[in-house]
Amino acid sequence: MTEKSVILKRGKEESLQRFHPWIFSGAIHHIEGKPEEGDVVTVYTAERKFIARGHVQVGSIAVRVLTFDDEPITDEFWYKRIATAYHLRTSIGIAGTPTNDTYRLVHGEGDNLPGLVIDIYGDTAVMQAHSVGMHVNRHIIAKAVKETLGEGLKNIYYKSDTTLPYKADINKDNGYLYGGNAGNVSTEYGLKFHIDWLRGQKTGFFVDQRENRSLLEKYAKGRKLLNMFCYTGGFSIYALRGGAELVHSVDSSAKAIDLTNANVAINFPDDTRHAAYAEDAFDYLERMGNNYDLIILDPPAFAKHRDSLRNALIGYRRLNAKAIEKIQPGGILFTFSCSQVVSKENFRTAVFTAAAIAKRKVRILHQLTQPADHPVNIYHPEGEYLKGLVLYVE
Ligand code: SAH
């Protein structure tokens, strides 16, 4: 049997020598052994030298590299990778602490596992495959997660119906790979959150804002706060603990508002400082007064692809201009973009233009990004997606 392999065009191994984990279809000379989407292939240079091994897929990214070493992709391989990811999280104090059991265990390329995301919520892991290769390996990955986390892990929920290539002809139903009798409350820095992985967005929670929510807590004391695009109310709950005078949470989704109210209720029952409204962001910002002195803007990705970049930047500019215009003098704005295609510079320029439109004096206090459990592979800078600015508005 011919080995399933990909032979590169002459000179096209350069990015792989720099450990970039993607091989674009244009770099391929030919494919041998008739691999199917999701199979492991060995990648050779035009001179037939081993250069990588990875999952083959249909589309412009033709191979996602699993290893640059000439090692087989065995069960042992998955165990090692998952254990390494877990070890990183425990060694930096994010996992395995009494006050926090909400974290990202695997962040795709950032953990040398392109196409795989695993978030941990208490005793449940929620796993998401973005490639057919990870889908094919889901059971061995689940076993490795179970083995690595041990007794503390009771459920593994697989949720990939929206993240797998929609044309792939595979059984991609969501469901439990292990357990199934899950409670759904997890703890983030001592605060409780209901996580709805069955119906919620992504894996159910935006784990990536943890450190930024924690920073917000320090600024909340005595302030009147607007948490725009609140989803599960994460920022609002931290603000209440931080001693905010008033917290308003806004999201266009009624389900998000219910989740926010439920999360306020388990942490601060009957707290009259909080109110939540289901309303469109632009409508709300238009009609609200200028009472708030701390505003959070954490919108969904305005640009999912390069071709929508221009419109996305206009969106960020409009949104930020309204908030900067209306915030109290001496107010603080936490503003974010999670669009991968919007660079740090793009985003900063959009916010800078917004400040000029609003005719306010603005200073940057912090420049924020994603937390350490969402590591960026230095050879894959595309993995840096979350950008935030904390602004002081005079
Ligand atoms: N800040 C949140 C995550 C926000 S996700 C956290 O810390 O977890 C983005 C949210 O924006 C989603 O809940 C979505 O329902 C909401 N949203 C999308 N478009 C909106 C709009 N036009 N107006 C208000 N909310 C919107």
Coordinates of N, CA and C in Angstrom, one line a residue, residues 217-379:
E217 N -13.0 44.3 37.6 CA -13.4 44.3 39.0 C -12.7 45.4 39.8
K218 N -11.4 45.6 39.5 CA -10.6 46.5 40.2 C -11.1 48.0 39.9
Y219 N -11.7 48.2 38.8 CA -12.1 49.5 38.4 C -13.6 49.8 38.8
A220 N -14.3 48.8 39.3 CA -15.8 49.0 39.4 C -16.2 49.8 40.6
K221 N -15.5 49.9 41.6 CA -15.9 50.4 42.9 C -16.6 51.8 42.7
G222 N -17.8 51.9 43.1 CA -18.6 53.2 43.1 C -19.0 53.6 41.8
R223 N -18.8 52.8 40.7 CA -19.1 53.3 39.4 C -20.4 52.8 38.9
K224 N -20.9 53.6 37.9 CA -22.2 53.2 37.2 C -21.8 52.6 35.9
L225 N -22.2 51.3 35.8 CA -21.6 50.5 34.7 C -22.6 50.1 33.7
L226 N -22.2 50.1 32.4 CA -22.9 49.5 31.3 C -22.1 48.4 30.7
N227 N -22.7 47.1 30.8 CA -22.0 46.0 30.2 C -22.7 45.7 28.9
M228 N -22.2 46.2 27.8 CA -22.9 46.0 26.5 C -22.4 44.7 25.8
F229 N -23.3 43.9 25.2 CA -23.0 42.6 24.7 C -22.7 41.7 25.8
C230 N -23.5 41.6 26.8 CA -23.2 41.0 28.1 C -23.1 39.4 28.0
Y231 N -23.9 38.8 27.1 CA -24.0 37.3 27.0 C -24.3 36.7 28.3
T232 N -23.4 36.0 29.0 CA -23.7 35.4 30.3 C -23.5 36.3 31.5
G233 N -23.2 37.6 31.2 CA -23.1 38.6 32.2 C -21.8 38.6 33.0
G234 N -20.8 37.9 32.4 CA -19.5 37.8 33.0 C -19.0 39.1 33.6
F235 N -18.8 40.1 32.8 CA -18.3 41.4 33.3 C -19.2 42.0 34.5
S236 N -20.5 41.8 34.3 CA -21.4 42.3 35.3 C -21.2 41.7 36.7
I237 N -21.0 40.4 36.7 CA -20.9 39.7 38.0 C -19.6 40.2 38.7
Y238 N -18.5 40.3 37.9 CA -17.3 40.8 38.5 C -17.4 42.3 39.0
A239 N -18.2 43.1 38.3 CA -18.4 44.5 38.6 C -19.2 44.5 40.0
L240 N -20.2 43.6 40.1 CA -20.9 43.6 41.4 C -20.0 43.3 42.5
R241 N -19.2 42.3 42.3 CA -18.2 41.9 43.4 C -17.3 43.1 43.7
G242 N -16.9 43.8 42.6 CA -16.0 44.9 42.8 C -16.6 46.1 43.5
G243 N -17.9 46.1 43.7 CA -18.5 47.2 44.5 C -19.1 48.3 43.6
A244 N -19.5 48.0 42.4 CA -20.1 48.9 41.5 C -21.4 49.5 42.1
E245 N -21.8 50.7 41.8 CA -23.0 51.3 42.4 C -24.2 50.8 41.7
L246 N -24.0 50.6 40.3 CA -25.1 50.2 39.5 C -24.6 49.5 38.3
V247 N -25.2 48.4 37.9 CA -24.8 47.6 36.7 C -25.9 47.3 35.8
H248 N -25.8 47.8 34.5 CA -26.8 47.5 33.5 C -26.2 46.6 32.5
S249 N -26.8 45.4 32.2 CA -26.3 44.5 31.2 C -27.3 44.5 30.0
V250 N -26.7 44.6 28.8 CA -27.5 44.7 27.6 C -27.0 43.6 26.6
D251 N -28.0 43.0 26.0 CA -27.7 42.0 24.9 C -28.9 41.9 24.0
S252 N -28.8 41.7 22.7 CA -29.9 41.6 21.9 C -30.7 40.3 22.0
S253 N -30.0 39.3 22.6 CA -30.6 38.0 22.8 C -31.3 37.9 24.1
A254 N -32.6 37.5 24.1 CA -33.3 37.3 25.3 C -32.8 36.2 26.1
K255 N -32.2 35.2 25.5 CA -31.6 34.0 26.2 C -30.4 34.5 27.0
A256 N -29.6 35.4 26.4 CA -28.5 35.9 27.1 C -28.9 36.7 28.3
I257 N -30.0 37.4 28.2 CA -30.4 38.2 29.3 C -30.9 37.2 30.5
D258 N -31.6 36.1 30.1 CA -32.0 35.2 31.1 C -30.8 34.6 31.8
L259 N -29.7 34.2 31.0 CA -28.5 33.7 31.6 C -27.8 34.7 32.5
T260 N -27.8 35.9 32.1 CA -27.2 37.0 32.9 C -27.9 37.1 34.2
N261 N -29.2 37.1 34.2 CA -30.0 37.2 35.4 C -29.8 36.0 36.3
A262 N -29.7 34.8 35.7 CA -29.5 33.6 36.5 C -28.1 33.7 37.2
N263 N -27.1 34.2 36.4 CA -25.8 34.2 37.0 C -25.7 35.3 38.1
V264 N -26.4 36.4 37.9 CA -26.4 37.4 39.0 C -27.1 36.7 40.3
A265 N -28.2 36.0 40.0 CA -28.9 35.4 41.1 C -28.1 34.4 41.9
I266 N -27.3 33.6 41.3 CA -26.5 32.6 42.1 C -25.4 33.3 42.9
N267 N -24.9 34.4 42.4 CA -23.8 35.1 43.1 C -24.3 36.1 44.1
F268 N -25.2 36.9 43.6 CA -25.7 38.1 44.5 C -27.2 38.1 44.4
P269 N -27.9 37.1 45.1 CA -29.3 37.1 45.1 C -30.0 38.4 45.5
D270 N -31.0 38.8 44.8 CA -31.8 40.0 45.1 C -30.9 41.3 45.2
D271 N -29.9 41.3 44.4 CA -29.1 42.5 44.4 C -29.8 43.5 43.5
T272 N -30.2 44.6 44.1 CA -31.0 45.6 43.3 C -30.1 46.5 42.5
R273 N -28.8 46.4 42.6 CA -27.9 47.2 41.8 C -27.9 46.8 40.4
H274 N -28.4 45.6 40.1 CA -28.3 45.1 38.7 C -29.6 45.1 37.9
A275 N -29.6 45.4 36.7 CA -30.8 45.2 35.8 C -30.3 44.8 34.4
A276 N -31.0 44.0 33.7 CA -30.6 43.5 32.4 C -31.7 43.8 31.3
Y277 N -31.3 44.2 30.1 CA -32.2 44.6 29.1 C -31.9 43.9 27.8
A278 N -32.9 43.3 27.1 CA -32.7 42.7 25.8 C -33.0 43.8 24.8
E279 N -31.9 44.3 24.2 CA -32.1 45.4 23.2 C -30.9 45.4 22.3
D280 N -31.1 46.0 21.1 CA -30.0 46.1 20.2 C -29.0 47.2 20.7
A281 N -27.7 46.9 20.5 CA -26.7 47.8 21.1 C -26.8 49.2 20.5
F282 N -26.9 49.3 19.2 CA -26.9 50.6 18.6 C -28.1 51.4 19.1
D283 N -29.3 50.8 19.2 CA -30.5 51.5 19.7 C -30.3 51.9 21.1
Y284 N -29.7 51.0 21.9 CA -29.6 51.4 23.3 C -28.6 52.5 23.5
L285 N -27.5 52.5 22.8 CA -26.5 53.5 22.9 C -27.0 54.9 22.5
E286 N -27.9 54.8 21.5 CA -28.5 56.0 20.9 C -29.4 56.7 22.0
R287 N -30.2 55.8 22.6 CA -31.3 56.4 23.5 C -30.8 56.6 24.9
M288 N -29.7 56.0 25.3 CA -29.3 56.0 26.8 C -28.9 57.5 27.1
G289 N -28.9 57.8 28.4 CA -28.4 59.1 28.8 C -26.9 59.1 28.9
N290 N -26.4 60.0 29.6 CA -24.9 60.0 29.8 C -24.5 59.8 31.3
N291 N -25.2 58.9 31.9 CA -25.0 58.6 33.3 C -23.8 57.7 33.6
Y292 N -23.5 56.8 32.6 CA -22.5 55.7 32.9 C -21.1 56.3 33.0
D293 N -20.3 55.8 33.9 CA -18.9 56.2 34.0 C -18.0 55.0 33.8
L294 N -18.5 53.8 33.5 CA -17.7 52.7 33.1 C -18.5 51.9 32.1
I295 N -18.0 51.8 30.9 CA -18.7 51.1 29.8 C -17.9 50.0 29.3
I296 N -18.5 48.8 29.0 CA -17.8 47.7 28.4 C -18.4 47.4 27.1
L297 N -17.6 47.3 26.0 CA -18.1 47.0 24.7 C -17.4 45.7 24.3
D298 N -18.1 44.6 24.3 CA -17.5 43.3 23.9 C -18.3 42.6 22.8
P299 N -18.3 43.2 21.6 CA -19.2 42.7 20.6 C -18.8 41.4 20.0
P300 N -19.7 40.7 19.3 CA -19.3 39.5 18.5 C -18.3 40.0 17.4
A301 N -17.6 39.0 16.8 CA -16.7 39.3 15.7 C -17.4 40.0 14.6
F302 N -17.1 41.3 14.3 CA -17.7 42.0 13.3 C -17.2 41.5 11.9
A303 N -16.0 41.0 11.8 CA -15.5 40.5 10.6 C -15.1 39.0 10.8
K304 N -15.7 38.1 10.0 CA -15.3 36.7 10.1 C -14.3 36.4 8.9
H305 N -14.3 37.3 7.9 CA -13.4 37.1 6.7 C -12.8 38.4 6.3
R306 N -11.7 38.3 5.6 CA -11.0 39.5 5.1 C -11.9 40.5 4.4
D307 N -12.8 39.9 3.6 CA -13.6 40.8 2.7 C -14.6 41.7 3.5
S308 N -14.8 41.3 4.8 CA -15.8 42.2 5.6 C -15.0 43.1 6.5
L309 N -13.7 43.1 6.3 CA -12.8 43.9 7.2 C -13.3 45.4 7.3
R310 N -13.5 46.0 6.1 CA -13.8 47.4 6.0 C -15.1 47.7 6.8
N311 N -16.1 47.0 6.5 CA -17.4 47.2 7.2 C -17.2 47.0 8.7
A312 N -16.4 46.0 9.1 CA -16.2 45.7 10.5 C -15.6 46.9 11.2
L313 N -14.6 47.5 10.5 CA -13.9 48.7 11.1 C -14.9 49.9 11.3
I314 N -15.8 50.0 10.3 CA -16.8 51.1 10.4 C -17.7 50.8 11.6
G315 N -18.0 49.5 11.8 CA -18.9 49.1 13.0 C -18.2 49.4 14.3
Y316 N -16.9 49.0 14.4 CA -16.2 49.3 15.7 C -16.1 50.8 15.9
R317 N -15.9 51.6 14.8 CA -15.8 53.0 15.0 C -17.1 53.7 15.5
R318 N -18.2 53.2 14.9 CA -19.5 53.8 15.3 C -19.8 53.5 16.7
L319 N -19.6 52.2 17.0 CA -19.9 51.7 18.4 C -19.1 52.5 19.4
N320 N -17.8 52.6 19.2 CA -16.9 53.2 20.2 C -17.2 54.8 20.2
A321 N -17.5 55.3 19.1 CA -17.8 56.8 19.1 C -19.0 57.1 19.9
K322 N -20.0 56.3 19.9 CA -21.2 56.5 20.7 C -20.9 56.4 22.2
A323 N -20.1 55.4 22.5 CA -19.8 55.1 23.9 C -18.9 56.2 24.5
I324 N -17.9 56.7 23.7 CA -17.0 57.7 24.1 C -17.7 59.0 24.2
E325 N -18.6 59.3 23.3 CA -19.4 60.5 23.3 C -20.2 60.6 24.6
K326 N -20.8 59.5 25.1 CA -21.8 59.6 26.1 C -21.2 59.3 27.5
I327 N -20.0 58.8 27.6 CA -19.5 58.4 28.9 C -19.2 59.6 29.8
Q328 N -19.4 59.5 31.1 CA -19.2 60.6 32.0 C -17.7 61.1 31.9
P329 N -17.4 62.4 32.1 CA -16.0 62.8 32.3 C -15.4 62.0 33.4
G330 N -14.1 61.5 33.1 CA -13.4 60.7 34.1 C -13.9 59.2 34.0
G331 N -14.6 58.9 32.9 CA -15.1 57.6 32.7 C -14.1 56.6 32.1
I332 N -14.4 55.4 32.3 CA -13.5 54.3 31.8 C -14.2 53.4 30.8
L333 N -13.5 53.2 29.6 CA -14.1 52.3 28.6 C -13.3 51.1 28.4
F334 N -13.9 49.9 28.6 CA -13.2 48.7 28.2 C -13.8 48.3 26.8
T335 N -13.0 48.3 25.8 CA -13.5 48.0 24.5 C -12.7 46.9 23.8
F336 N -13.4 46.0 23.1 CA -12.8 44.8 22.6 C -13.1 44.5 21.2
S337 N -12.2 43.7 20.5 CA -12.6 43.1 19.2 C -12.0 41.7 19.3
C338 N -12.9 40.7 18.9 CA -12.4 39.3 18.9 C -12.3 38.8 17.5
S339 N -12.3 39.8 16.5 CA -12.2 39.3 15.1 C -10.7 39.1 14.8
Q340 N -10.5 37.9 14.3 CA -9.1 37.5 14.0 C -8.5 38.4 12.9
V341 N -9.4 38.7 11.9 CA -8.8 39.4 10.7 C -8.6 40.9 11.0
V342 N -9.1 41.4 12.2 CA -8.9 42.8 12.6 C -7.6 42.8 13.4
S343 N -6.5 43.5 12.9 CA -5.3 43.5 13.6 C -5.4 44.5 14.8
K344 N -4.4 44.4 15.7 CA -4.3 45.3 16.8 C -4.3 46.8 16.3
E345 N -3.5 47.0 15.2 CA -3.4 48.3 14.7 C -4.7 48.8 14.1
N346 N -5.4 47.9 13.3 CA -6.7 48.3 12.8 C -7.6 48.7 13.9
F347 N -7.7 47.9 14.9 CA -8.6 48.2 16.0 C -8.3 49.5 16.7
R348 N -7.0 49.7 16.9 CA -6.6 50.9 17.6 C -6.9 52.1 16.8
T349 N -6.8 52.0 15.5 CA -7.1 53.1 14.6 C -8.6 53.4 14.6
A350 N -9.4 52.3 14.6 CA -10.9 52.5 14.6 C -11.3 53.2 15.9
V351 N -10.7 52.9 17.0 CA -11.0 53.5 18.3 C -10.5 54.9 18.4
F352 N -9.3 55.1 17.8 CA -8.7 56.5 17.8 C -9.6 57.4 17.0
T353 N -10.1 56.9 15.8 CA -11.0 57.7 15.0 C -12.3 58.0 15.8
A354 N -12.8 57.0 16.5 CA -14.0 57.1 17.3 C -13.8 58.2 18.3
A355 N -12.7 58.3 18.9 CA -12.4 59.3 20.0 C -12.4 60.7 19.3
A356 N -11.8 60.8 18.1 CA -11.8 62.1 17.4 C -13.2 62.5 17.0
I357 N -14.0 61.6 16.6 CA -15.4 61.9 16.2 C -16.2 62.4 17.4
A358 N -16.0 61.7 18.5 CA -16.7 62.1 19.8 C -16.1 63.4 20.4
K359 N -15.0 63.8 19.9 CA -14.3 65.1 20.4 C -14.0 65.0 21.9
R360 N -13.5 63.9 22.3 CA -13.2 63.7 23.8 C -11.7 63.5 23.9
K361 N -11.1 63.8 25.0 CA -9.7 63.5 25.3 C -9.6 62.1 25.8
V362 N -8.8 61.3 25.2 CA -8.8 59.9 25.6 C -7.4 59.4 25.8
R363 N -7.1 58.6 26.8 CA -5.8 58.0 27.0 C -6.0 56.5 27.2
I364 N -4.9 55.8 26.8 CA -5.0 54.3 26.9 C -4.3 53.9 28.2
L365 N -5.1 53.2 29.0 CA -4.6 52.7 30.3 C -4.0 51.3 30.2
H366 N -4.7 50.5 29.4 CA -4.2 49.1 29.3 C -4.4 48.6 27.9
Q367 N -3.6 47.8 27.4 CA -3.8 47.1 26.2 C -4.0 45.6 26.5
L368 N -5.1 45.1 26.2 CA -5.4 43.7 26.6 C -5.4 42.7 25.5
T369 N -5.3 41.5 25.9 CA -5.3 40.4 24.9 C -6.0 39.1 25.6
Q370 N -5.8 38.0 24.9 CA -6.3 36.8 25.5 C -5.4 36.2 26.6
P371 N -6.0 35.4 27.5 CA -5.2 34.9 28.6 C -4.3 33.7 28.3
A372 N -3.5 33.3 29.3 CA -2.5 32.3 29.1 C -3.0 30.9 28.7
D373 N -4.3 30.7 29.0 CA -4.8 29.4 28.6 C -5.3 29.4 27.2
H374 N -5.1 30.5 26.5 CA -5.3 30.7 25.1 C -4.0 31.1 24.4
P375 N -3.0 30.2 24.6 CA -1.6 30.7 24.2 C -1.5 30.8 22.7
V376 N -0.6 31.7 22.3 CA -0.4 32.0 20.9 C 0.9 31.2 20.5
N377 N 0.8 30.3 19.6 CA 2.0 29.7 19.0 C 2.8 30.7 18.3
I378 N 4.1 30.9 18.7 CA 4.9 32.0 18.1 C 5.1 31.9 16.6
Y379 N 5.0 30.7 16.1 CA 5.1 30.4 14.7 C 3.8 30.6 13.9

